mmCIF file of N, CA and C in Angstrom:
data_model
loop_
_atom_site.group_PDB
_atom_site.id
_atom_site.type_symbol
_atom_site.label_atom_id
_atom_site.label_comp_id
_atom_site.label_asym_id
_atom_site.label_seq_id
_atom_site.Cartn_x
_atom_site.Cartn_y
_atom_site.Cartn_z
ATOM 1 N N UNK A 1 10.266 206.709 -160.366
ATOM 2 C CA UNK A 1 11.683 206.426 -160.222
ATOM 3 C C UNK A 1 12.428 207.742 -160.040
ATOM 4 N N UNK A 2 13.067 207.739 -159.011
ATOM 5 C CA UNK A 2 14.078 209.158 -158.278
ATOM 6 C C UNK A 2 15.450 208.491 -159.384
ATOM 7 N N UNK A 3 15.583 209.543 -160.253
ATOM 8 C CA UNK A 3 16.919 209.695 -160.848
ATOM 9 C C UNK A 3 17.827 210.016 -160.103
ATOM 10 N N UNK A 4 17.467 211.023 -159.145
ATOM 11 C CA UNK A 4 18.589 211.781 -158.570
ATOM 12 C C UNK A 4 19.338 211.125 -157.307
ATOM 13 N N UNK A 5 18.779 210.164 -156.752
ATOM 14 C CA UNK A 5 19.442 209.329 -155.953
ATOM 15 C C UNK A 5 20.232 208.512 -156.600
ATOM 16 N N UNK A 6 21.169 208.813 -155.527
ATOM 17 C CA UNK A 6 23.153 207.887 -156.257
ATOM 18 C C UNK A 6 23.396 206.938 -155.100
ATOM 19 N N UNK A 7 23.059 206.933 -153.662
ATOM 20 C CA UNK A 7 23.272 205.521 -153.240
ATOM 21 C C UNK A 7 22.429 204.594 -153.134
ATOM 22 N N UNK A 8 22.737 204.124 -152.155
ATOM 23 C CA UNK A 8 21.377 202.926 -151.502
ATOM 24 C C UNK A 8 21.366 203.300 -150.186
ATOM 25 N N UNK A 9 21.953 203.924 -149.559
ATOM 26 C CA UNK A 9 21.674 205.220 -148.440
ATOM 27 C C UNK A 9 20.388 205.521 -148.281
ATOM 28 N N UNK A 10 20.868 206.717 -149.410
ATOM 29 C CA UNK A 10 19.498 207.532 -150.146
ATOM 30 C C UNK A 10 18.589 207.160 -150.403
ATOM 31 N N UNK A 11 18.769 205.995 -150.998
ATOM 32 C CA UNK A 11 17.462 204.917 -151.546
ATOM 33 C C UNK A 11 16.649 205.106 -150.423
ATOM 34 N N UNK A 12 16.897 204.082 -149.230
ATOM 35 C CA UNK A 12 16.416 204.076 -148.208
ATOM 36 C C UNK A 12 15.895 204.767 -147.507
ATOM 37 N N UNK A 13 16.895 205.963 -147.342
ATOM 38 C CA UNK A 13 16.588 207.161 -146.344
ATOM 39 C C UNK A 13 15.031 207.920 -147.087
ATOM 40 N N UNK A 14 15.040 207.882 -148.014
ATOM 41 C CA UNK A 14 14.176 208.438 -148.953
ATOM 42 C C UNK A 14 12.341 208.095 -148.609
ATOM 43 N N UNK A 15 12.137 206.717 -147.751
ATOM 44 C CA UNK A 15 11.124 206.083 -147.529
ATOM 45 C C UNK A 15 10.856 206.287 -146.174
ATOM 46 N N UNK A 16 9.961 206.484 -145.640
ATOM 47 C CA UNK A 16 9.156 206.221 -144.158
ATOM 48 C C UNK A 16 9.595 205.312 -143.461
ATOM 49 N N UNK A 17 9.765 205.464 -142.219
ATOM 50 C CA UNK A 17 10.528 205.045 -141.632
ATOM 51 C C UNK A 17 10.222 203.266 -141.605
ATOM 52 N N UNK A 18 9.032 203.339 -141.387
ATOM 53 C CA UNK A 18 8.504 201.557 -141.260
ATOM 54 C C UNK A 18 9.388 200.860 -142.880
ATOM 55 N N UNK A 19 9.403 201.796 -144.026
ATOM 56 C CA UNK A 19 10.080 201.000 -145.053
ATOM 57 C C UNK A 19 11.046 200.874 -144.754
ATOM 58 N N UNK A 20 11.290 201.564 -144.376
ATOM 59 C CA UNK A 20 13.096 201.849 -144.379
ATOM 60 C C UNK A 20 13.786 200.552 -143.483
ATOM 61 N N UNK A 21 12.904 200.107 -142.419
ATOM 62 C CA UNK A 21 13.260 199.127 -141.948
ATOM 63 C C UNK A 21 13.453 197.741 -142.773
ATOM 64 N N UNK A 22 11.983 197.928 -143.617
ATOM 65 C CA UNK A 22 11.880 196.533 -144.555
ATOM 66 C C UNK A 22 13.067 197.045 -145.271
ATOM 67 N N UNK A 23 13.649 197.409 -146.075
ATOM 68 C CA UNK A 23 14.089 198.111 -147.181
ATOM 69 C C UNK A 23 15.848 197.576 -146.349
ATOM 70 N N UNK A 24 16.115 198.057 -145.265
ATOM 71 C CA UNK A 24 17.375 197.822 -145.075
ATOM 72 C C UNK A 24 17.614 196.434 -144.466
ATOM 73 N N UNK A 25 16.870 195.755 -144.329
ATOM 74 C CA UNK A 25 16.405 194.291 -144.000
ATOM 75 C C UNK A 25 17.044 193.521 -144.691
ATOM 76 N N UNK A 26 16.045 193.860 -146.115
ATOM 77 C CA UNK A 26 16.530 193.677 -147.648
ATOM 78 C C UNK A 26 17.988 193.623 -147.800
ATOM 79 N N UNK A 27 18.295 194.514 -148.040
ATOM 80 C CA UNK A 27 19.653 194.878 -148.049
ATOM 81 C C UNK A 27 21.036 194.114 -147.470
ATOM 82 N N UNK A 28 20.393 193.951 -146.060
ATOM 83 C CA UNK A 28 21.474 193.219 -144.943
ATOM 84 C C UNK A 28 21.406 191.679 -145.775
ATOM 85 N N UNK A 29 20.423 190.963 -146.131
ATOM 86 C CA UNK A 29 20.052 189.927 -146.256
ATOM 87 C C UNK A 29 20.753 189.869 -147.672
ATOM 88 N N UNK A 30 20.648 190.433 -148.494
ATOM 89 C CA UNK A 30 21.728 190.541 -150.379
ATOM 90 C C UNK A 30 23.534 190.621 -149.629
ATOM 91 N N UNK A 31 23.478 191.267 -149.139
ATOM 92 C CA UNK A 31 24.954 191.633 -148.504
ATOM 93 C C UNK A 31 25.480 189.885 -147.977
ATOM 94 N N UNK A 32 24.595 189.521 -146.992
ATOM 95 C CA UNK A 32 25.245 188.159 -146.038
ATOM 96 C C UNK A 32 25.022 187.576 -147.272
ATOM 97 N N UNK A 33 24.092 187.140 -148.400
ATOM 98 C CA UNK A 33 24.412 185.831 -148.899
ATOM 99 C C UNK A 33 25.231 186.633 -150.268
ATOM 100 N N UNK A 34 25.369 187.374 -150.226
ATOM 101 C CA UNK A 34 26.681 187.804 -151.703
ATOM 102 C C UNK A 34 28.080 188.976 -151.198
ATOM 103 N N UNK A 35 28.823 188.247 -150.344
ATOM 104 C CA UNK A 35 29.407 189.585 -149.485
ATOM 105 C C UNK A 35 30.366 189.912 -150.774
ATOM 106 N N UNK A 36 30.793 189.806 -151.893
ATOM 107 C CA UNK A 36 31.702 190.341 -152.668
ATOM 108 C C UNK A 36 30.588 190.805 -153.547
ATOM 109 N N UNK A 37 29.638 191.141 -153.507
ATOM 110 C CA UNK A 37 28.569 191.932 -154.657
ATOM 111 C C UNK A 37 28.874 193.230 -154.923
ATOM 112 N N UNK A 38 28.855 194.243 -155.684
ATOM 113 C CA UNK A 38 29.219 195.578 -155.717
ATOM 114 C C UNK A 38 27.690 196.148 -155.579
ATOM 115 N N UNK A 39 27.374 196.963 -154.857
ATOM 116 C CA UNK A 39 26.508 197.799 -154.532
ATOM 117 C C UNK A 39 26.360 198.847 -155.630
ATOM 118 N N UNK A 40 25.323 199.168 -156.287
ATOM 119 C CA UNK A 40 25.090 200.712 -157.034
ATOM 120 C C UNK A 40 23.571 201.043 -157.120
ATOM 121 N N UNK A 41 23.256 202.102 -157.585
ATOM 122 C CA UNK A 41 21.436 202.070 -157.899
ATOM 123 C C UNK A 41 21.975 202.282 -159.303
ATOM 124 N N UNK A 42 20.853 200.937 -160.134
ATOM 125 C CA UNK A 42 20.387 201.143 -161.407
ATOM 126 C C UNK A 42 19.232 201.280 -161.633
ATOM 127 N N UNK A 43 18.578 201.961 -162.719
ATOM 128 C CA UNK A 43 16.935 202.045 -163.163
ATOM 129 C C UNK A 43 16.707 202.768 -161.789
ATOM 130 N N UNK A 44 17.353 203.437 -160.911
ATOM 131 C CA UNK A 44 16.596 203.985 -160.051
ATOM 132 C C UNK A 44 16.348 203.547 -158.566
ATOM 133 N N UNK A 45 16.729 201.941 -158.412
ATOM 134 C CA UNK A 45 16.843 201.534 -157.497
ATOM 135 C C UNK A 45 17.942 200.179 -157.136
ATOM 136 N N UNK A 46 17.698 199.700 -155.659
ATOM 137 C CA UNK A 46 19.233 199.568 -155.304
ATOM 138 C C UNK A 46 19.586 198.148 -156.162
ATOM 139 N N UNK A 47 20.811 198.432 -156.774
ATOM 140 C CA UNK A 47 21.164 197.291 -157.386
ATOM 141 C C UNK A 47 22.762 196.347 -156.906
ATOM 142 N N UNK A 48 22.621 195.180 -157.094
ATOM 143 C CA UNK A 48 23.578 193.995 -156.857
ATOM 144 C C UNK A 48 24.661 193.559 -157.706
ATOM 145 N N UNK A 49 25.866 193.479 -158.017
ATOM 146 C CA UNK A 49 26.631 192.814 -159.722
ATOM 147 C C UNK A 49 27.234 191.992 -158.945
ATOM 148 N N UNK A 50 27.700 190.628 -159.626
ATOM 149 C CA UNK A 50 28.749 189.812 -159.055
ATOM 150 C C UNK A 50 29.599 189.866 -160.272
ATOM 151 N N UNK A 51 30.463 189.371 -160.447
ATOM 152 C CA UNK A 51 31.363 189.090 -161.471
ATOM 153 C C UNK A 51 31.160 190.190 -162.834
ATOM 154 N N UNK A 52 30.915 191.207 -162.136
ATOM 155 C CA UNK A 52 30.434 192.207 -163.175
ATOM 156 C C UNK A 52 28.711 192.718 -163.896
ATOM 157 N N UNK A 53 28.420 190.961 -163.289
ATOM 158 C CA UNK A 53 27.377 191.260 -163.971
ATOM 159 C C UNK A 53 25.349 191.082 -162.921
ATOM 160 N N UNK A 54 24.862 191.495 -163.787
ATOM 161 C CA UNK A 54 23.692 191.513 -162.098
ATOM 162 C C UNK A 54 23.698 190.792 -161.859
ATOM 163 N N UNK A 55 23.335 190.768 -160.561
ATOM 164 C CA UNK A 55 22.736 189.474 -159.601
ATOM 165 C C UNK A 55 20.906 190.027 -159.145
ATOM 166 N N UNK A 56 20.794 191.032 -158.127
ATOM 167 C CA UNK A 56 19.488 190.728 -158.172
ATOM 168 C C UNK A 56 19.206 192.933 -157.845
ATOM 169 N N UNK A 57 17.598 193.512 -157.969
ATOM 170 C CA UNK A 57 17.687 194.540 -157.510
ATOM 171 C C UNK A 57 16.337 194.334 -156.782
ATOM 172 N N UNK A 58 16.176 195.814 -156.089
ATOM 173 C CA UNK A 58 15.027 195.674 -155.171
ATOM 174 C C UNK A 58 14.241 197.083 -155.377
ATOM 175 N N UNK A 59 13.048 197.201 -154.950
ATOM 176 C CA UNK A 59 12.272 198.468 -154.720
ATOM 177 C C UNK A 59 11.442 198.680 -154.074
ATOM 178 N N UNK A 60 11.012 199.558 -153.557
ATOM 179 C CA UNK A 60 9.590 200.094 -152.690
ATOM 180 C C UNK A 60 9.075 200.404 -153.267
ATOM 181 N N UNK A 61 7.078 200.071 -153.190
ATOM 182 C CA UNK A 61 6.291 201.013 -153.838
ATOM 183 C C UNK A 61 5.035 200.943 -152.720
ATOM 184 N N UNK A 62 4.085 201.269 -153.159
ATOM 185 C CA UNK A 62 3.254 201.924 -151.712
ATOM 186 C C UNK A 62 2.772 200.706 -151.231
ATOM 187 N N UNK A 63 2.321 199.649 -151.987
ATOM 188 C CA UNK A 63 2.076 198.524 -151.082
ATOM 189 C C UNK A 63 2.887 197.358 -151.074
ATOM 190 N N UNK A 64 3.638 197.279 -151.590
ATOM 191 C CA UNK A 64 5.039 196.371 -152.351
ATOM 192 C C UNK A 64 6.509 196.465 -152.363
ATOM 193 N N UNK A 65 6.832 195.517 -152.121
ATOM 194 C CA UNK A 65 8.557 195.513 -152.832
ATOM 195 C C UNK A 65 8.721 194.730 -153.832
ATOM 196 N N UNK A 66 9.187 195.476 -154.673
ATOM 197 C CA UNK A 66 9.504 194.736 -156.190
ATOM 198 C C UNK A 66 10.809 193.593 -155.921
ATOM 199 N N UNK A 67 10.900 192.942 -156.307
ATOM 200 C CA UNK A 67 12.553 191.986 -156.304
ATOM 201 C C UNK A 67 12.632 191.590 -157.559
ATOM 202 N N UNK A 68 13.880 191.508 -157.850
ATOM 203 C CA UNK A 68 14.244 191.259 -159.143
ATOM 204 C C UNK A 68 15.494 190.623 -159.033
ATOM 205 N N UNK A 69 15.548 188.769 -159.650
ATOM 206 C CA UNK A 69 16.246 188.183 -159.502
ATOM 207 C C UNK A 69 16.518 187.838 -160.797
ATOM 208 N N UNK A 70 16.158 188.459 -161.775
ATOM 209 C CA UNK A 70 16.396 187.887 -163.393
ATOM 210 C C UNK A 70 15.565 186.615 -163.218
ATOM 211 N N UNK A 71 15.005 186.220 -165.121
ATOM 212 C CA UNK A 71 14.261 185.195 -165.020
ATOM 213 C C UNK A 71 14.282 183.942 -164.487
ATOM 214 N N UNK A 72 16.044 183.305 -164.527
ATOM 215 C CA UNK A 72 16.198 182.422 -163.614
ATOM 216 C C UNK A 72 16.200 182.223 -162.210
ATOM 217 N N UNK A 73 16.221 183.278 -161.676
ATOM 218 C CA UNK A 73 16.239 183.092 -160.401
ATOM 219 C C UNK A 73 14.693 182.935 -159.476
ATOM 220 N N UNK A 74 13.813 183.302 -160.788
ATOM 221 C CA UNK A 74 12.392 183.304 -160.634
ATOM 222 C C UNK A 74 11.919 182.120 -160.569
ATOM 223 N N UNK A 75 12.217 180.872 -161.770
ATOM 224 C CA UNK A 75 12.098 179.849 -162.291
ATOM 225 C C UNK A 75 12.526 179.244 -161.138
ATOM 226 N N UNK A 76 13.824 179.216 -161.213
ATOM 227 C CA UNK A 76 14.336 178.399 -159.644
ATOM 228 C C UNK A 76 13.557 178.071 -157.960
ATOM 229 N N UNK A 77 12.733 178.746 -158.185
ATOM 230 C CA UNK A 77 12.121 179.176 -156.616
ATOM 231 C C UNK A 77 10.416 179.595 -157.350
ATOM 232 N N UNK A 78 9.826 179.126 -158.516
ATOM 233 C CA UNK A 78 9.192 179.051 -159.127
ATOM 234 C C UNK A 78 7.783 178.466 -157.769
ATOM 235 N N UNK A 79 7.699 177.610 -157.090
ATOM 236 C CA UNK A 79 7.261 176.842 -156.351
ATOM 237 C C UNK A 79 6.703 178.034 -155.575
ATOM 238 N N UNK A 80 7.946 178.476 -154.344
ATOM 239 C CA UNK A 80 7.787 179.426 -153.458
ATOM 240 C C UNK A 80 7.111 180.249 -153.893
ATOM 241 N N UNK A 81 7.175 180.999 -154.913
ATOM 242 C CA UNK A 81 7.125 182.205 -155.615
ATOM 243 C C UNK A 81 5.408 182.291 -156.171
ATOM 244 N N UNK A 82 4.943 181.753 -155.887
ATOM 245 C CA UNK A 82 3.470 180.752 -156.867
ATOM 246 C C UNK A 82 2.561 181.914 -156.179
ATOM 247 N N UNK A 83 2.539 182.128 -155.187
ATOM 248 C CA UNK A 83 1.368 182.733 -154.112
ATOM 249 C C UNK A 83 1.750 184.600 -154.420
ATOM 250 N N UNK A 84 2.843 185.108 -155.144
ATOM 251 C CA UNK A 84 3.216 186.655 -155.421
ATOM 252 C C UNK A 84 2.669 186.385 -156.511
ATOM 253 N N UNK A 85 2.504 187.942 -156.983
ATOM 254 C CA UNK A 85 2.540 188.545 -158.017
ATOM 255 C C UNK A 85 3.601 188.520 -158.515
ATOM 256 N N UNK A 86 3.317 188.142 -160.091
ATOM 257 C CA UNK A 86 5.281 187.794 -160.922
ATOM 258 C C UNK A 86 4.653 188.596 -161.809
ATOM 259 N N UNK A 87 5.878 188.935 -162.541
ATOM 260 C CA UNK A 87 6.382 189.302 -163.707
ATOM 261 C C UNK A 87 7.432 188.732 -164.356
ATOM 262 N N UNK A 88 7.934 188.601 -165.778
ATOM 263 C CA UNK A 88 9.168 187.873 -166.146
ATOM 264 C C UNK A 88 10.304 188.198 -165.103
ATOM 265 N N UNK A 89 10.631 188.005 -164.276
ATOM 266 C CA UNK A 89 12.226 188.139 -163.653
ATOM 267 C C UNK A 89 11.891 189.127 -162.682
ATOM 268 N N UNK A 90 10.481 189.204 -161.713
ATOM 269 C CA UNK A 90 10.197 190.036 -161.140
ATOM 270 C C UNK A 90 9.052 189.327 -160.039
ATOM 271 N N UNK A 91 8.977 189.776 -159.166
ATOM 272 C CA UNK A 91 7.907 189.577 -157.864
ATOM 273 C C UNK A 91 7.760 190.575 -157.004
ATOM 274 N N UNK A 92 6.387 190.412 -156.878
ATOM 275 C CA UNK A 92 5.872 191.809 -155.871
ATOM 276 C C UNK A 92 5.719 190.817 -154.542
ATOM 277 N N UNK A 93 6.005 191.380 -153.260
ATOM 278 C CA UNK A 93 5.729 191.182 -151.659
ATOM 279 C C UNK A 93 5.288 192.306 -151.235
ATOM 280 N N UNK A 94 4.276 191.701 -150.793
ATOM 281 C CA UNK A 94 3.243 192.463 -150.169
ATOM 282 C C UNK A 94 4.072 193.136 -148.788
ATOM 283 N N UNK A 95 3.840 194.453 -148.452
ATOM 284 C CA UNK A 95 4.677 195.463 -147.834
ATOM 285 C C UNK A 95 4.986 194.502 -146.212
ATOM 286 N N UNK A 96 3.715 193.131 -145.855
ATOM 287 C CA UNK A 96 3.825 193.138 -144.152
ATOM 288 C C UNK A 96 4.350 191.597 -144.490
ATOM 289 N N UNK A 97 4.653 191.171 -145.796
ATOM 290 C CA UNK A 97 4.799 189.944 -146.002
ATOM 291 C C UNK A 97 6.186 189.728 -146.720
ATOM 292 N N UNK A 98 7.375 190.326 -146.493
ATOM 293 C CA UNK A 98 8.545 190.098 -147.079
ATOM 294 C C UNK A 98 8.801 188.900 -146.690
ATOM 295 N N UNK A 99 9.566 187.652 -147.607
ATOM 296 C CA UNK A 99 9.601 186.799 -147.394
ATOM 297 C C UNK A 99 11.500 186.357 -147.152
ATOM 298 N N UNK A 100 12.082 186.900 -146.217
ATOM 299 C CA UNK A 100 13.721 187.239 -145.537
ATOM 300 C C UNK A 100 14.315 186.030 -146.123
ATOM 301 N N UNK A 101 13.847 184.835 -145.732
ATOM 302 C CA UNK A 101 14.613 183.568 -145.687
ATOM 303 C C UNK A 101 14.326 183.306 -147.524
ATOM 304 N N UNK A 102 13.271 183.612 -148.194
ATOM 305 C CA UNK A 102 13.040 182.920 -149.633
ATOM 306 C C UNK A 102 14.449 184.080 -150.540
ATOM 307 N N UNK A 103 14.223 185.456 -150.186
ATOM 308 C CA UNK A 103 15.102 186.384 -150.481
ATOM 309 C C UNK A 103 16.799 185.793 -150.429
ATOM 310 N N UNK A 104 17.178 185.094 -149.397
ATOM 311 C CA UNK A 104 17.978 184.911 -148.874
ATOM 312 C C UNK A 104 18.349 183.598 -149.923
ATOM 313 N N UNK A 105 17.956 182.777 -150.185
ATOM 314 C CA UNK A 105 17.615 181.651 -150.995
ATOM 315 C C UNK A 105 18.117 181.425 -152.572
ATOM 316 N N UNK A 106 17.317 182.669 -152.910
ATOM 317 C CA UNK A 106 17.767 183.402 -154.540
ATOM 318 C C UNK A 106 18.545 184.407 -155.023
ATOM 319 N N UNK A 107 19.034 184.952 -153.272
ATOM 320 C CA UNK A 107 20.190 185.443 -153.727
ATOM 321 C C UNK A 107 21.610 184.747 -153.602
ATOM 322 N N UNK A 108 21.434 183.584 -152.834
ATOM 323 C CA UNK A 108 22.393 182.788 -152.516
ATOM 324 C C UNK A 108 22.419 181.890 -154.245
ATOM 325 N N UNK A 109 21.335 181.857 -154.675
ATOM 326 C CA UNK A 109 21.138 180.888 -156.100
ATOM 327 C C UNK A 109 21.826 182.118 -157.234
ATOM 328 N N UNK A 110 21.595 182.638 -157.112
ATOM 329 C CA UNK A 110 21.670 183.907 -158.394
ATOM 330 C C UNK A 110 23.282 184.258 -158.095
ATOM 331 N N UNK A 111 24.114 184.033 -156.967
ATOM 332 C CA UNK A 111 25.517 184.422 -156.840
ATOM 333 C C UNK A 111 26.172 183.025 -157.323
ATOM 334 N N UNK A 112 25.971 182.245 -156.982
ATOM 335 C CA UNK A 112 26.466 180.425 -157.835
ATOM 336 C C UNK A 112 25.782 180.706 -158.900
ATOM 337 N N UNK A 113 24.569 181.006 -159.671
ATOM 338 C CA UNK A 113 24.735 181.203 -161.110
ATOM 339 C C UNK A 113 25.786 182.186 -161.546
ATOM 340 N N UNK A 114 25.766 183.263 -161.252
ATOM 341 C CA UNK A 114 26.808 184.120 -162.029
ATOM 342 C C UNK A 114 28.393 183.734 -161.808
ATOM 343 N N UNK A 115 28.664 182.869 -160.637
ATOM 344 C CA UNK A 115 29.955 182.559 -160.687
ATOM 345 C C UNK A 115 30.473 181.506 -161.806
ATOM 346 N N UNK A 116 29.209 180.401 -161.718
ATOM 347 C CA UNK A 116 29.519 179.275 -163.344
ATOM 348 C C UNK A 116 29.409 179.985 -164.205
ATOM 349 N N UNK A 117 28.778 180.799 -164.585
ATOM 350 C CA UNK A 117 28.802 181.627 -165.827
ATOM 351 C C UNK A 117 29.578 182.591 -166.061
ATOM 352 N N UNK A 118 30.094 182.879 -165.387
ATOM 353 C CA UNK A 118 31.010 184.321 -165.664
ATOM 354 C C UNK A 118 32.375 184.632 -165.190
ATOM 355 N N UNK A 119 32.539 183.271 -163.925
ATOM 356 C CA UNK A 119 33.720 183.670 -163.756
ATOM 357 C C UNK A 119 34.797 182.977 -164.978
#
């Protein structure tokens, strides 16, 4: 984890170019289904808030992108999700296998959760 990176620029710029594509993919795809999300890097990488509070973050690693939709958003899409590698509130995609439209899905789910809850 790069401490020293402060955007999601950087984040990006930071990776080879083939990531960088997946990586800002990512990105475009959190943006269209949460366009009032606030952008920041937490823990190091790029992170999402709605109503203050998270919605989802993302990462690169050499064969993977981490996603992180909190545990519910895992549960929710529990089905889809069956064939990754999980962790509590976490899934690995395999670097040639990002899945755009499931991404798209749970972040659209995870912005209607935080709005019943928080607004």
């Amino acid at each position: 984890m790069n401490t020293n990176i402060k955007s999601v620029d950087e984040y990006i710029d930071s990776f080879p170019k083939s990531i960088q594509l997946t990586l800002s993919t990512i990105r475009k795809v959190i943006i269209e289904n949460a366009p009032n999300a606030v952008e920041s890097i937490s823990y190091g990488m790029p992170a999402y808030k709605t109503n203050g509070k998270p919605l989802v973050y993302f990462a690169a690693f050499k064969k993977h992108i981490g996603f992180y939709a909190k545990p519910s958003g895992h549960a929710e899409f529990s089905k889809e999700l069956a064939k990754y590698k999980q962790g509590k509130g976490s899934v690995q995609f395999p670097l040639d296998q990002v899945p755009y439209e499931l991404i798209a899905k749970m972040v659209a789910f995870r912005v209607k959760e935080n709005e019943e809850k928080f607004k």
